[in-house]
mmCIF file of C-alpha atoms in Angstrom:
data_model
loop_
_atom_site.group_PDB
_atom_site.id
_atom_site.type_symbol
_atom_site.label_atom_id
_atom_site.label_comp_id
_atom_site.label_asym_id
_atom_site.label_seq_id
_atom_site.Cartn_x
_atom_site.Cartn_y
_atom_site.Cartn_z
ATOM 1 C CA UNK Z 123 1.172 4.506 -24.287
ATOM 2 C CA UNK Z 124 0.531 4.375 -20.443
ATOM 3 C CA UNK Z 125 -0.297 1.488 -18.316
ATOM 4 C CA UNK Z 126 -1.557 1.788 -14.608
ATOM 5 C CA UNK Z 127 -0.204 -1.806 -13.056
ATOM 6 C CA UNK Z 128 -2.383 -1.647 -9.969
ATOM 7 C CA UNK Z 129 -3.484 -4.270 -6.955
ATOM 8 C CA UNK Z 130 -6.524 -1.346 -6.531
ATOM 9 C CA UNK Z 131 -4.866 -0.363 -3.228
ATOM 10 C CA UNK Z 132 -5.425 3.195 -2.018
ATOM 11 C CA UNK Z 133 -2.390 4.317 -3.369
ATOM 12 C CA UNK Z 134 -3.192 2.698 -6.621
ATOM 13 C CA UNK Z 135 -6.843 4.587 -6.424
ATOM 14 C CA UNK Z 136 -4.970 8.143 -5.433
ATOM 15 C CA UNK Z 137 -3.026 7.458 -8.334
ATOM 16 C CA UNK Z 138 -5.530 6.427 -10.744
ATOM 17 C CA UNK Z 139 -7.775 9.321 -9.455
ATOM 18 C CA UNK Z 140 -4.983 11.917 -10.277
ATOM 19 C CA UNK Z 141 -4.602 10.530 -13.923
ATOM 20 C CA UNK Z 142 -8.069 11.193 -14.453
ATOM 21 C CA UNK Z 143 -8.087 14.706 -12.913
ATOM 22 C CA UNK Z 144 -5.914 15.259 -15.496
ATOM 23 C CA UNK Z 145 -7.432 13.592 -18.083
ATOM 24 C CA UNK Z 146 -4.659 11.363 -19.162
ATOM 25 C CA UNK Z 147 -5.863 8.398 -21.382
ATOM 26 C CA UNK Z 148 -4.312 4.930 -19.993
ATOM 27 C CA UNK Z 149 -4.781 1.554 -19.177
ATOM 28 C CA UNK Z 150 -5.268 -0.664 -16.455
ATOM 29 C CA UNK Z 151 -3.063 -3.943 -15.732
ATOM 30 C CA UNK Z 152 -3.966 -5.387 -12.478
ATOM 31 C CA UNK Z 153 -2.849 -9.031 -13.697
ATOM 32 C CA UNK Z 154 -0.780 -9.746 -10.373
ATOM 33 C CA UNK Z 155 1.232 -13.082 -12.774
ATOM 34 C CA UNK Z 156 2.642 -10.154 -15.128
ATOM 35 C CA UNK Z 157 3.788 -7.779 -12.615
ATOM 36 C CA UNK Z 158 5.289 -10.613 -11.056
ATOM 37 C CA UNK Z 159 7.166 -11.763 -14.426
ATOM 38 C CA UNK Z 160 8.133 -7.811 -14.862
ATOM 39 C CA UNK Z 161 9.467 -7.737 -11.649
ATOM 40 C CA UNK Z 162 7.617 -5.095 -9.601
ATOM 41 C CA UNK Z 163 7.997 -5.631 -5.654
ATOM 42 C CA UNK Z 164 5.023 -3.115 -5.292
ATOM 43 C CA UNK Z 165 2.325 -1.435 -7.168
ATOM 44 C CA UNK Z 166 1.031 0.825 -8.173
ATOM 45 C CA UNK Z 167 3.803 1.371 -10.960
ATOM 46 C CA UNK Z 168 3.373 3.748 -13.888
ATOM 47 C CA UNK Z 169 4.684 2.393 -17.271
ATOM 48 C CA UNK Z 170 5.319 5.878 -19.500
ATOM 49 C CA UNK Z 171 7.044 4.960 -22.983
ATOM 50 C CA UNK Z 172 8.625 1.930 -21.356
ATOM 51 C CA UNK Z 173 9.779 4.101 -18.357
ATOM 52 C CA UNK Z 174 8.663 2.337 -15.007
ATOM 53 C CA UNK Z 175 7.466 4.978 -12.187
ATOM 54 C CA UNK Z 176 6.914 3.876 -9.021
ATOM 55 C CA UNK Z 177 4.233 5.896 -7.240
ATOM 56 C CA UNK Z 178 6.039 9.061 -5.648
ATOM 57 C CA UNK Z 179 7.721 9.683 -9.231
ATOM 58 C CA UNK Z 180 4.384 8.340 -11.039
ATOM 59 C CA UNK Z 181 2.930 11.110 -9.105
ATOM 60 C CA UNK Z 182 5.795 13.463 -9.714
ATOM 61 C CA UNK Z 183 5.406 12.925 -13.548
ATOM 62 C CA UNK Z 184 1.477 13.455 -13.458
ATOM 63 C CA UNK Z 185 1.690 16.675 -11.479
ATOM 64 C CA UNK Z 186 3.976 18.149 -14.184
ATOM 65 C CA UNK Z 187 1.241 17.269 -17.007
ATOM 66 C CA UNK Z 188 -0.678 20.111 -18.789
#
């Protein structure tokens, strides 16, 4: 299960535009209330089996997809 928590910044786009170059299935969260209650100080973060990636490792992660 992977969830894009985004605010639909540009680094939340770049991000969301390399998952789908890759053709990754996820969702979207953009519900600014439950990042708040999960604690992010930024977005966009990548939620990978309950792993939290901020972008530069969120990026990191999708590069090393097949």
């Amino acid at each position: 299960m992977i969830t894009l928590y985004s605010t639909h910044c540009p680094q939340c786009k770049a991000l969301e535009m390399k998952l789908n170059k890759k053709k990754i299935e996820y969702t979207i969260c953009d519900d600014a209330k439950e990042m708040e209650r999960l604690g992010f100080k930024a977005a966009p973060i990548l939620a990978v089996d309950g792993n939290y990636l901020p972008f530069t490792s969120a990026i990191q992660w999708v590069n090393k997809q097949p």
